[in-house]
Every structure is written in structure tokens, then in C-alpha cells.
Short mmCIF file of C-alpha atoms and ligand atoms in Angstrom, two decimals:
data_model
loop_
_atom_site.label_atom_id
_atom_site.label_comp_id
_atom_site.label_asym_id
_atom_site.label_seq_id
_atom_site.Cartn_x
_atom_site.Cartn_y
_atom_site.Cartn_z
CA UNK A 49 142.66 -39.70 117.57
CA UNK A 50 142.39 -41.70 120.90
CA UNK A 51 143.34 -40.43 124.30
CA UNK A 52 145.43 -41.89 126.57
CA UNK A 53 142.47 -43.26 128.60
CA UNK A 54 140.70 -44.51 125.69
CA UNK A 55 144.21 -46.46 124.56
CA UNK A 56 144.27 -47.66 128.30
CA UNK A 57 140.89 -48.77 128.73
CA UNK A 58 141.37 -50.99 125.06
CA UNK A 59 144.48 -52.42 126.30
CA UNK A 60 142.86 -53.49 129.39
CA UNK A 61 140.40 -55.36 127.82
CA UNK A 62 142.62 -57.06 126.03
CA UNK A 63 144.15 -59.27 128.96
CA UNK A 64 147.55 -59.82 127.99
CA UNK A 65 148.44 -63.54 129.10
CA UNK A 66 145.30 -64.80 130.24
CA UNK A 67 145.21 -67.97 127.99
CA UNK A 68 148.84 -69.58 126.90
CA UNK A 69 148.13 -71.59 123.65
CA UNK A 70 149.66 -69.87 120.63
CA UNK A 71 146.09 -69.27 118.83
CA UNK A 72 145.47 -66.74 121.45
CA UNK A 73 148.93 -65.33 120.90
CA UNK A 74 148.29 -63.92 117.37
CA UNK A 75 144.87 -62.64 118.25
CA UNK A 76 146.19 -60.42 121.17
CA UNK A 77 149.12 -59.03 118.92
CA UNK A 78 146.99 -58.14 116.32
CA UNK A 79 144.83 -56.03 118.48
CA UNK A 80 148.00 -54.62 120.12
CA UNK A 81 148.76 -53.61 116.74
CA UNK A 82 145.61 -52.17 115.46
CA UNK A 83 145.56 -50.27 118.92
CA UNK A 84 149.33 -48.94 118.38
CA UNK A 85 148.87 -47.79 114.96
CA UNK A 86 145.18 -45.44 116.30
CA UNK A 87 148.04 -43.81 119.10
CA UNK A 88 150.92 -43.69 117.59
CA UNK A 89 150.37 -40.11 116.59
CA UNK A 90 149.94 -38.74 120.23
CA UNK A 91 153.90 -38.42 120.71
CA UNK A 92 153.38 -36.41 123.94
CA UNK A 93 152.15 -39.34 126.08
CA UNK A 94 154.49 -41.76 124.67
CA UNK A 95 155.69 -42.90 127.73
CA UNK A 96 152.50 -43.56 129.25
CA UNK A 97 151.43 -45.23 126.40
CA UNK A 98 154.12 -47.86 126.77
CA UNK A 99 152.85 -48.11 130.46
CA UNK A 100 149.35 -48.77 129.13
CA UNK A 101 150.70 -51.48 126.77
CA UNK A 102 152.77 -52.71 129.82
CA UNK A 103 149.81 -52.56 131.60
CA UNK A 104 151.88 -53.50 134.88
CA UNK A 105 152.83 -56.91 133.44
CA UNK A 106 156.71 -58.51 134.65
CA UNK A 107 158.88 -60.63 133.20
CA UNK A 108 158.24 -64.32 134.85
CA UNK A 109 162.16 -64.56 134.78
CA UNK A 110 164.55 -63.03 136.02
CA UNK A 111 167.64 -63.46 133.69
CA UNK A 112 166.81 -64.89 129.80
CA UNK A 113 169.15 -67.75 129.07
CA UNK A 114 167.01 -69.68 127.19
CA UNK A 115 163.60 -69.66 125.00
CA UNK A 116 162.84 -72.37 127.07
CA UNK A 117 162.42 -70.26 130.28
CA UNK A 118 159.96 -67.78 128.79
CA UNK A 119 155.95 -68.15 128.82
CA UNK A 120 153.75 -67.59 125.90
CA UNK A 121 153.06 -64.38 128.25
CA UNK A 122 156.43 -62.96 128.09
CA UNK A 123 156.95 -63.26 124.95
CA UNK A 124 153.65 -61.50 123.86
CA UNK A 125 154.42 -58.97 126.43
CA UNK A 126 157.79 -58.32 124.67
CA UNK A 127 156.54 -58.32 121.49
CA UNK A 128 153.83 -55.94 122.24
CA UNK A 129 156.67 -53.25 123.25
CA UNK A 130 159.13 -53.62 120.63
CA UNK A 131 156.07 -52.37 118.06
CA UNK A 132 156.22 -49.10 119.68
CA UNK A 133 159.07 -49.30 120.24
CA UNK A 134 160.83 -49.70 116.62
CA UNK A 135 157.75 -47.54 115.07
CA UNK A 136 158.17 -44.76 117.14
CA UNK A 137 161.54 -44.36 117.79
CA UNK A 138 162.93 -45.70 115.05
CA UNK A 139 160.68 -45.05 111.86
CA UNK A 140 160.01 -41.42 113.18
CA UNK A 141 163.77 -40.94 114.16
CA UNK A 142 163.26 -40.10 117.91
CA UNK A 143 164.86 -42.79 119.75
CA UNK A 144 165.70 -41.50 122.94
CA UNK A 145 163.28 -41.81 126.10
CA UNK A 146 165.29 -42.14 129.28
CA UNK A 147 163.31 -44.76 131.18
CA UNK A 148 166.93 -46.22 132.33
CA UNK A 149 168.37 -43.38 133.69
CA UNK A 150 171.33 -43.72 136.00
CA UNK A 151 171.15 -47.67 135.44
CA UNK A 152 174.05 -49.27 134.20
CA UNK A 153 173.98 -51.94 131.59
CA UNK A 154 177.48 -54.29 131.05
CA UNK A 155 178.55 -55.88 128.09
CA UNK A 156 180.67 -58.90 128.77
CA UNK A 157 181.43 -60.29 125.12
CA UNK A 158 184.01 -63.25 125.45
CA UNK A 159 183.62 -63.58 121.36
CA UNK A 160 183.44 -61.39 118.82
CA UNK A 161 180.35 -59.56 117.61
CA UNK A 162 178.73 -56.78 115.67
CA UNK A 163 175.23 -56.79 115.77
CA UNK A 164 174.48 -57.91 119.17
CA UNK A 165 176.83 -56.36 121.20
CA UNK A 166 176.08 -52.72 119.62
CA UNK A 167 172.32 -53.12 119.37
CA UNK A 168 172.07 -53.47 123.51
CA UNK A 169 174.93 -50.87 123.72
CA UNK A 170 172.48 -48.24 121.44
CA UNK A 171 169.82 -49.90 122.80
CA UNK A 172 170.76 -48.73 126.61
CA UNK A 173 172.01 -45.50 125.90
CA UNK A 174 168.77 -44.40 124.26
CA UNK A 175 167.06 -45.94 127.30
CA UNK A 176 169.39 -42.97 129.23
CA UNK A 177 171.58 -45.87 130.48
CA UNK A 178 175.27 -45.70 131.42
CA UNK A 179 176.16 -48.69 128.57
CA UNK A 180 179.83 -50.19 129.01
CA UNK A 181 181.80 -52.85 126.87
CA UNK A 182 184.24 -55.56 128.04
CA UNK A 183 185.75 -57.64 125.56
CA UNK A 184 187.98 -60.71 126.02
CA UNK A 185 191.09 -59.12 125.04
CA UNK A 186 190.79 -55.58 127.45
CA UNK A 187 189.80 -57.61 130.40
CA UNK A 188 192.16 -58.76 132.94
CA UNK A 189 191.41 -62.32 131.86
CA UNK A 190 193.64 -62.60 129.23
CA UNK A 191 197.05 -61.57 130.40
CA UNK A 192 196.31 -61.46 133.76
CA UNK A 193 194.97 -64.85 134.35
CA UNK A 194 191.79 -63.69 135.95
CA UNK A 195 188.92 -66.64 136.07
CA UNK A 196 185.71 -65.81 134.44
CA UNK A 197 183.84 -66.20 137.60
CA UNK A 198 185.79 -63.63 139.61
CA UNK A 199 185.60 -61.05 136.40
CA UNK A 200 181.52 -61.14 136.65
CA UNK A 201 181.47 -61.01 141.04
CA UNK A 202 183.55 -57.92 140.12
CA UNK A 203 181.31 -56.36 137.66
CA UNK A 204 178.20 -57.58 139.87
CA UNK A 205 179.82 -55.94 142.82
CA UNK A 206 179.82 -52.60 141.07
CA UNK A 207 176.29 -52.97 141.65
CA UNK A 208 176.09 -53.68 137.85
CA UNK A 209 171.54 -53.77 136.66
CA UNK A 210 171.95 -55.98 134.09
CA UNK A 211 174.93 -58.34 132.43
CA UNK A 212 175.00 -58.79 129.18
CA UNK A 213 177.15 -62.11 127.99
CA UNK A 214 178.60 -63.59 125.29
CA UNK A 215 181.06 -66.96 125.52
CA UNK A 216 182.20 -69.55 122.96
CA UNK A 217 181.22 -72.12 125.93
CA UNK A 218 177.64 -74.05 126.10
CA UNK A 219 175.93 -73.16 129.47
CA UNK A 220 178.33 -70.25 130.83
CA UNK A 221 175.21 -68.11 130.71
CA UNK A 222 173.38 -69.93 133.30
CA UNK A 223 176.05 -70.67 135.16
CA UNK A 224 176.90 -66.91 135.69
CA UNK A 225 173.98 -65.93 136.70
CA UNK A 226 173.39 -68.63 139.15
CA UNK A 227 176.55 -66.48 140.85
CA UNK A 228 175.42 -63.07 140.85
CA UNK A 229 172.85 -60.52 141.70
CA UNK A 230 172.88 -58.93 138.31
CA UNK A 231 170.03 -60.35 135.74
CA UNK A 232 171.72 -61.83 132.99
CA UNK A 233 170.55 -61.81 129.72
CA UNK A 234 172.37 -65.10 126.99
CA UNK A 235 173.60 -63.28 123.81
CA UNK A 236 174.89 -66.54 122.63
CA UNK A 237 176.56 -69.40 124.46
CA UNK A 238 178.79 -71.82 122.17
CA UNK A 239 176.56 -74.06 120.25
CA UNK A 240 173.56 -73.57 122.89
CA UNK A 241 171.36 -70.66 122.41
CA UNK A 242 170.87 -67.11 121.20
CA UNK A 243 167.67 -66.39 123.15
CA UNK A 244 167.56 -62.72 121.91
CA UNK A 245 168.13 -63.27 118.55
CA UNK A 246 165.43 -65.91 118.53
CA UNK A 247 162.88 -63.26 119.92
CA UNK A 248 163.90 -60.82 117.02
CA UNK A 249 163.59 -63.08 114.61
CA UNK A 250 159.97 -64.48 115.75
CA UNK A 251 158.94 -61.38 115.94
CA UNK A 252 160.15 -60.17 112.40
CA UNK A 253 157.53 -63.43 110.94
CA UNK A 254 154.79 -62.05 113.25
CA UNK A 255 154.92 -58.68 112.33
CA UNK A 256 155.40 -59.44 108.60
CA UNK A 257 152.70 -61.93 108.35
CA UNK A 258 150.51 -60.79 111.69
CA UNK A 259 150.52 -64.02 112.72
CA UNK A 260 153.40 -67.77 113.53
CA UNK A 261 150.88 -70.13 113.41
CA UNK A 262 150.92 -72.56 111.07
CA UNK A 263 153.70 -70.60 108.97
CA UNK A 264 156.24 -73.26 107.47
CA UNK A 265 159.86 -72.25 108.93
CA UNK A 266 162.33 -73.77 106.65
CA UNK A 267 166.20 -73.40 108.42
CA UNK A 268 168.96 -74.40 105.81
CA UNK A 269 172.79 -74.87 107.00
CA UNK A 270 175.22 -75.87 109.89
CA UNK A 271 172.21 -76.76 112.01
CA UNK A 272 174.64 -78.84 114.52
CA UNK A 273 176.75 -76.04 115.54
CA UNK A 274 174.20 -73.21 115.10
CA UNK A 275 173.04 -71.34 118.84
CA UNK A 276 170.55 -69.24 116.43
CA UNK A 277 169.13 -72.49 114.95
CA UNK A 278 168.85 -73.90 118.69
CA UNK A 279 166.73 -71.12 120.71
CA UNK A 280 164.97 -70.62 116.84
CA UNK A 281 163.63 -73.94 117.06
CA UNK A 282 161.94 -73.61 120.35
CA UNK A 283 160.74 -70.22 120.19
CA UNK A 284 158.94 -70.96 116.36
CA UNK A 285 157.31 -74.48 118.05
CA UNK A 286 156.29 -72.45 121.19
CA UNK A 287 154.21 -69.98 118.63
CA UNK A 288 153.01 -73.14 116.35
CA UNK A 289 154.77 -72.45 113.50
CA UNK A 290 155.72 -75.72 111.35
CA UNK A 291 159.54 -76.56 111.50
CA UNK A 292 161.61 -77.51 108.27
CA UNK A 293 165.40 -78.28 108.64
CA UNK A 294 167.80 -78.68 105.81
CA UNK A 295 171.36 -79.83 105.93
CA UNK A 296 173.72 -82.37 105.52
CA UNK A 297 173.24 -85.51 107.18
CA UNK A 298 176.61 -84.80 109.32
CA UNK A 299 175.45 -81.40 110.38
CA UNK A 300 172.05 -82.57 111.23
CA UNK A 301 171.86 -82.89 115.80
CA UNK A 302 171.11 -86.45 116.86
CA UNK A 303 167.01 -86.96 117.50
CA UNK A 304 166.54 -83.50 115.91
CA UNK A 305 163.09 -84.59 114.01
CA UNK A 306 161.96 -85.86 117.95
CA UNK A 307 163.52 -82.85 120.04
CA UNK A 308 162.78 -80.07 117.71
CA UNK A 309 159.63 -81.41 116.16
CA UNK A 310 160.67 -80.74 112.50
CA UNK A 311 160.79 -81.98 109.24
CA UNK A 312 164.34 -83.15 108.08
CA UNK A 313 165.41 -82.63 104.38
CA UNK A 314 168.55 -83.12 103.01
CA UNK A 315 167.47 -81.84 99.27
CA UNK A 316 166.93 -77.92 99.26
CA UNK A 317 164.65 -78.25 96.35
CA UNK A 318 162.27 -80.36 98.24
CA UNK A 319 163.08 -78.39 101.52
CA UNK A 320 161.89 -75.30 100.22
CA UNK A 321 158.59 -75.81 98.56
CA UNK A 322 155.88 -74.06 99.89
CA UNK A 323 157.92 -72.85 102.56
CA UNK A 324 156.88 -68.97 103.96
CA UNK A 325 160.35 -68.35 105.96
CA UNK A 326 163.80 -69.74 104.66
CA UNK A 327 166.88 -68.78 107.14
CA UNK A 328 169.49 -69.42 105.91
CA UNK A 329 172.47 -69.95 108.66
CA UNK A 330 176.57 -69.58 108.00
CA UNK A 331 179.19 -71.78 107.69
CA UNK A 332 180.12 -72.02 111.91
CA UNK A 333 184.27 -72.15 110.86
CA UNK A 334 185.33 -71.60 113.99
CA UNK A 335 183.53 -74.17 115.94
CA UNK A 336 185.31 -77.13 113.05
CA UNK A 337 182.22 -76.80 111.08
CA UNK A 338 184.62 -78.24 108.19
CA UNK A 339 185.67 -81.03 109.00
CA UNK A 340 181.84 -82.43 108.77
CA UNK A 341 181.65 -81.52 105.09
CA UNK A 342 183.69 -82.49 101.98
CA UNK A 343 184.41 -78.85 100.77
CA UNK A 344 182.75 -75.36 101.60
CA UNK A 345 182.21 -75.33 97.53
CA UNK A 346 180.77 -78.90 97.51
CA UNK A 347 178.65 -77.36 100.47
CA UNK A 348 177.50 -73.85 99.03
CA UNK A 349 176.72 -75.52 95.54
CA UNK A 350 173.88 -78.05 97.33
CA UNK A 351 172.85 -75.40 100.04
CA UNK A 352 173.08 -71.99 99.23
CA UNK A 353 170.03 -70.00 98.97
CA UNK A 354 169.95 -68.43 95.36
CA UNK A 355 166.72 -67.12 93.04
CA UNK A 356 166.36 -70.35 91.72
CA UNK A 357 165.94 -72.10 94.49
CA UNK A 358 163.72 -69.72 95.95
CA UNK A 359 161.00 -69.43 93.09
CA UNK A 360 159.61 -72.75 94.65
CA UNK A 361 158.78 -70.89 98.04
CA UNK A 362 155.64 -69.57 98.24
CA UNK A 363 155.55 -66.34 96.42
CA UNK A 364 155.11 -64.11 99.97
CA UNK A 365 157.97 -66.25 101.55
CA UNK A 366 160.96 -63.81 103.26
CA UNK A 367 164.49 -64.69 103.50
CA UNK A 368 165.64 -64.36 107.01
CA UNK A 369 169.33 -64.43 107.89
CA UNK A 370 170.88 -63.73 112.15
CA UNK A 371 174.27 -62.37 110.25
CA UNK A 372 177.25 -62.14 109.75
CA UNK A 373 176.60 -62.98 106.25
CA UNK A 374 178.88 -65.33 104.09
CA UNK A 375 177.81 -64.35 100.41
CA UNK A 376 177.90 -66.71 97.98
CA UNK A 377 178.06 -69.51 100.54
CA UNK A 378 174.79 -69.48 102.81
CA UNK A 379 172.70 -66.89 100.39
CA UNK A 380 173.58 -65.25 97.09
CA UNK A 381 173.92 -61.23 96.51
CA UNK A 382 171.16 -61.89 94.01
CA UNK A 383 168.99 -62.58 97.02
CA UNK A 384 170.28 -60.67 99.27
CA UNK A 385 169.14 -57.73 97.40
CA UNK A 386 166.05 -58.83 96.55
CA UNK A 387 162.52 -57.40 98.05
CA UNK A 388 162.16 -60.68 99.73
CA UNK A 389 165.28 -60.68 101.94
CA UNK A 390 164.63 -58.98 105.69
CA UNK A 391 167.68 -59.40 106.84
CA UNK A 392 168.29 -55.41 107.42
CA UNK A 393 164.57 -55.51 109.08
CA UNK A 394 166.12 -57.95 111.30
CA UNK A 395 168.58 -55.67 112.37
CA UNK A 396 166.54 -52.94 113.25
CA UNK A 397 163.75 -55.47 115.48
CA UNK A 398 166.91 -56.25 116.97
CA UNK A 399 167.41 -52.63 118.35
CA UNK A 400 163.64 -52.17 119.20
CA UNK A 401 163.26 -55.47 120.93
CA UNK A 402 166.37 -54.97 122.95
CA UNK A 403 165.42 -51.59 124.25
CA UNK A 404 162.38 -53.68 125.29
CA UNK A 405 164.29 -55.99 127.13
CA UNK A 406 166.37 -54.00 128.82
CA UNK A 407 162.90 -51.47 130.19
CA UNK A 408 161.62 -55.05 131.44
CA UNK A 409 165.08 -56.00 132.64
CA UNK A 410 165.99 -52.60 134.73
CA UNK A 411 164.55 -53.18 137.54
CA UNK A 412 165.39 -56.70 138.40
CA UNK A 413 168.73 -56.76 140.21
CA UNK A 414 166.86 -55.87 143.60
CA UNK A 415 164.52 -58.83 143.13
CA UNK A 416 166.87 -61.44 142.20
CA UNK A 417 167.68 -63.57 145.27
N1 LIG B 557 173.48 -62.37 114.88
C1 LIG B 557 174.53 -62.18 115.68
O1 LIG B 557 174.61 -62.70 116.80
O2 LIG B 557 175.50 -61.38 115.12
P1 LIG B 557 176.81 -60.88 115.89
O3 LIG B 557 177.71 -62.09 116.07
O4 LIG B 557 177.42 -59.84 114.98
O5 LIG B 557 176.38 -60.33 117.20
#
């Protein structure tokens, strides 16, 4: 077994962010990795071995809106902590380590969720953070007539470390934190992004296949009104992965094959050959996805993910999927509850990489001008 010195000399030599390009990105992780796995046994120095993997890196940003904001650097750095992160305290069932303590973390979800909104809410309380929820409907916004920007200069005047927030309008992420002292981290704005659900999934295709580059990505669904699909996009071209979309031509962005450097199908069958990832995204109802196709029937017969369909991936492909799930519309039970689907592993990244966050995230609200 290595010491701590031993794990803290390897990591040093490993130079986390010294080149960007996204061949030097799978090298690094893989060592991280191999490194991790040596350690992980040495429970007692946990903490310092996340230092060591830290290494005294920083976020370059200060509030995560958008993939777009984040260097190859960042992202390795936050990928390099949710490993010990899920393996540690989540595989050996000892999740708690209170690098947070007396912080307090805000969730300020404007639209409904389940995965997001808990994940950061477990995710801070294991990090020994006070966690606490405000939801459209308890806030003095809707009866009260409150505006949205005096709600968050009240919650960042309660001296608030981080703001997490969730609206059904494009943008209102960046321009909230452009207001406040409080970092802000995007968990979805309208059709925009999803930056932290983009980072979980990434990192779910690295750590299954130890590697982005070059993997074929093929996304199937309501691409148009899709925030996962949007910070997806970027963050899988960032780590040179090879983008697929499939969809129907209304649901299809304008200039998608320019902007998002992808393939465009409108034929699963041809979509999905050879393909090593196929996400498969829901039916967005409530933002009129509808009214751009005949039928949901019509719809789930051409572009539902079943076994079929799948047998002309490549053999090792997974079956990714941001929830919630519409079965029988975006992805059969059948393949739901096959060994290829990861869309439980998903979940639990999700966790992992969101304590992450919130470690490199603590600290920021005194920096932030
Ligand atoms: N994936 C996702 O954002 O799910 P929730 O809407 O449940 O948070």
C-alpha cells in the first residue's frame, strides 16, 4: 500500500492542466485512476488524499453557467475528485466528510425536479453543510408578488456560499449571478443548459470506457428544446468525442450540424450504427414540444430506443438517459433493464460529482467581486 507522500509525490508528477487538448485529458485521468485505486484502501488519510489529488488547483470560474466557461483543466480537475469521491463514499457506504462545515448551500428551484435538486441537497449535507430548499410555490414570489431579482439579493444577503438555481427561463442563471456575491452554479435554465448534468454524464463515458476521445455520441429526441442536449454537446466536443444527433427534422436547432459539430440523422437505424453512447432524451411537454410532431405515438414508434434498435450499436455501447424517464416513449423497459443501460450509474456520478463541486465551490463567495 502507498503512503500519503508516495500518493502525493505521483500526483505531482502528473501536472494536472499543463497541456489543454483532449488527448492529454484521457492520459491524466487514467493515471488519476490507477493512482486512486493503489490508495483507496488507506481510509484514514482520506481527506488529505483528496488534497493531494487537488493538489492546490481552483476552479478558473467562479459560478458554472455554462460548459462553455470551463477549461479542459477544470473539468479534469473535477473529474479527478468525483472518482474518490463516488468510490469511497459511496461504494464503501461512508459518505460523510465535513469539508463544508458551517457553509450554507441554497437551493432556488423555480421548476420542478428530483434528481438534481436532492443530489446537491445530499450532496451538501454530507459535505457538513447547512443545505436549504426554496421552491417556486413556498417563496414569497408567488402570492406575494416578489421579483426574482429581489428573492436572490435576499438569499445573497444572508451571506448565502453558494446558489443553486433552477428556472424555466433561458439565461436567468447568468443573469443572477451577475447580481450577487454568492457563486452560482446553472441546474438548468429553459431550453439553455444543464452544465452539471453535462459533467455527470461525460464523466459516466470516461469512466466506463477510460477515455471521450473519439467515442461516437449518438443523442436521439427533442433535441430543440433539450438544456441536457445543449451543455451535452459542448462538453462531449470539448473532450473529442464524435457527435451524432437524431430527431425529427422540426425538432432539429437551426445550424445544429455547424454549431454543434455533429452528424444529423433523421433514421434511428442509420443513427445508431456503430454508435458507443446512445442518450436517449424525453418528450420536453411542457415547453410545446407537441405541437412540432404529428403524434407522441407517431413519434415513439420512429424514435424510441428498444433492443432492436440497439443490436446495431456496437456491442460495448451504454444507454445513457439525464431522467425523468418516459417509458415506452424515449426508451423501452426492455432496455431499461438491460446490462447496457447506466442510467442508475448516472444518478449516483451525479451525487459524487456534485459533492465535488460544491468542495471546489465553498470557498468562492469571498473572491467573487
Ligand atoms: N436530470 C434532471 O435534471 O432531472 P431532474 O429534473 O429530476 O432534476
Amino acid at each position: 500500500m502507498q503512503n500519503f507522500e508516495e500518493v502525493e509525490k505521483k500526483v505531482q508528477e502528473i501536472s494536472l492542466g499543463a497541456d489543454n487538448s483532449s488527448q492529454d485529458f484521457d492520459i491524466t485521468l487514467g493515471k488519476v485512476k490507477d493512482i486512486w485505486q493503489e490508495s483507496v484502501k488507506d481510509k484514514d488519510k482520506l481527506e488529505n488524499i483528496l488534497l493531494a489529488l487537488k493538489n492546490n488547483q481552483e476552479l478558473s470560474v467562479k459560478d458554472i453557467l455554462s460548459i462553455d466557461d470551463l477549461t479542459i483543466a477544470d473539468i479534469e480537475l473535477i473529474f479527478t475528485l468525483t472518482y474518490p469521491f463516488k468510490h469511497l463514499f459511496i461504494q464503501q457506504n461512508s459518505k460523510k466528510i465535513p469539508l463544508l462545515k458551517g457553509k450554507s448551500i441554497i437551493n432556488l428551484f423555480m421548476e420542478e425536479s428530483t434528481r438534481t435538486r436532492t443530489s446537491f441537497e445530499l450532496a451538501a449535507k454530507h459535505l457538513g453543510a447547512d443545505a436549504v430548499n426554496i421552491n417556486k410555490s413556498s417563496s414569497s414570489m408567488a402570492k406575494k408578488g416578489e421579483a426574482l431579482n429581489d428573492t436572490v439579493r435576499t438569499i445573497n444577503a444572508m451571506m448565502a456560499d453558494i446558489i443553486i438555481f433552477r428556472h424555466s427561463k433561458s439565461g436567468s442563471a447568468q443573469m443572477i449571478a451577475h447580481e450577487i456575491k454568492a457563486p452560482v452554479i446553472n441546474a438548468g435554465d429553459g431550453i439553455h443548459e444543464h452544465p452539471t448534468q453535462a459533467l455527470l454524464d461525460a464523466y459516466t463515458i470516461w469512466e466506463r470506457f477510460g477515455s471521450i476521445k473519439d467515442k461516437i455520441v449518438l443523442v436521439v429526441g427533442d433535441i430543440k428544446h433539450s438544456r441536457v442536449a445543449g451543455s451535452l454537446f459542448r462538453i462531449i466536443n470539448k473532450l473529442g468525442g464524435k457527435l451524432r444527433l437524431c430527431a425529427p427534422t422540426t425538432l432539429i436547432p437551426y445550424a445544429a450540424e455547424d454549431i454543434f459539430k455533429t452528424e444529423i440523422f433523421t433514421e434511428i437505424e442509420e443513427a445508431i450504427k456503430d454508435a458507443d453512447v446512445v442518450y436517449a432524451l424525453r418528450p420536453q411537454r411542457e415547453r410545446a414540444m407537441e405541437s412540432y410532431i404529428p403524434t407522441i405515438r407517431e413519434y415513439s414508434k420512429r424514435y424510441c430506443i428498444n433492443s432492436e434498435r440497439l443490436k446495431f450499436a456496437k456491442s460495448t455501447a451504454i444507454v445513457m438517459h439525464a431522467g425523468p424517464i418516459n417509458r415506452e416513449i424515449d426508451i423501452r423497459t426492455e432496455v431499461m433493464e438491460n446490462q447496457q443501460s447506466v442510467v442508475e450509474e448516472q444518478v449516483t456520478n451525479g451525487f459524487a460529482l456534485r459533492m465535488t463541486l460544491l468542495w471546489l465551490m465553498g470557498n468562492k463567495r469571498a473572491q467573487k467581486s
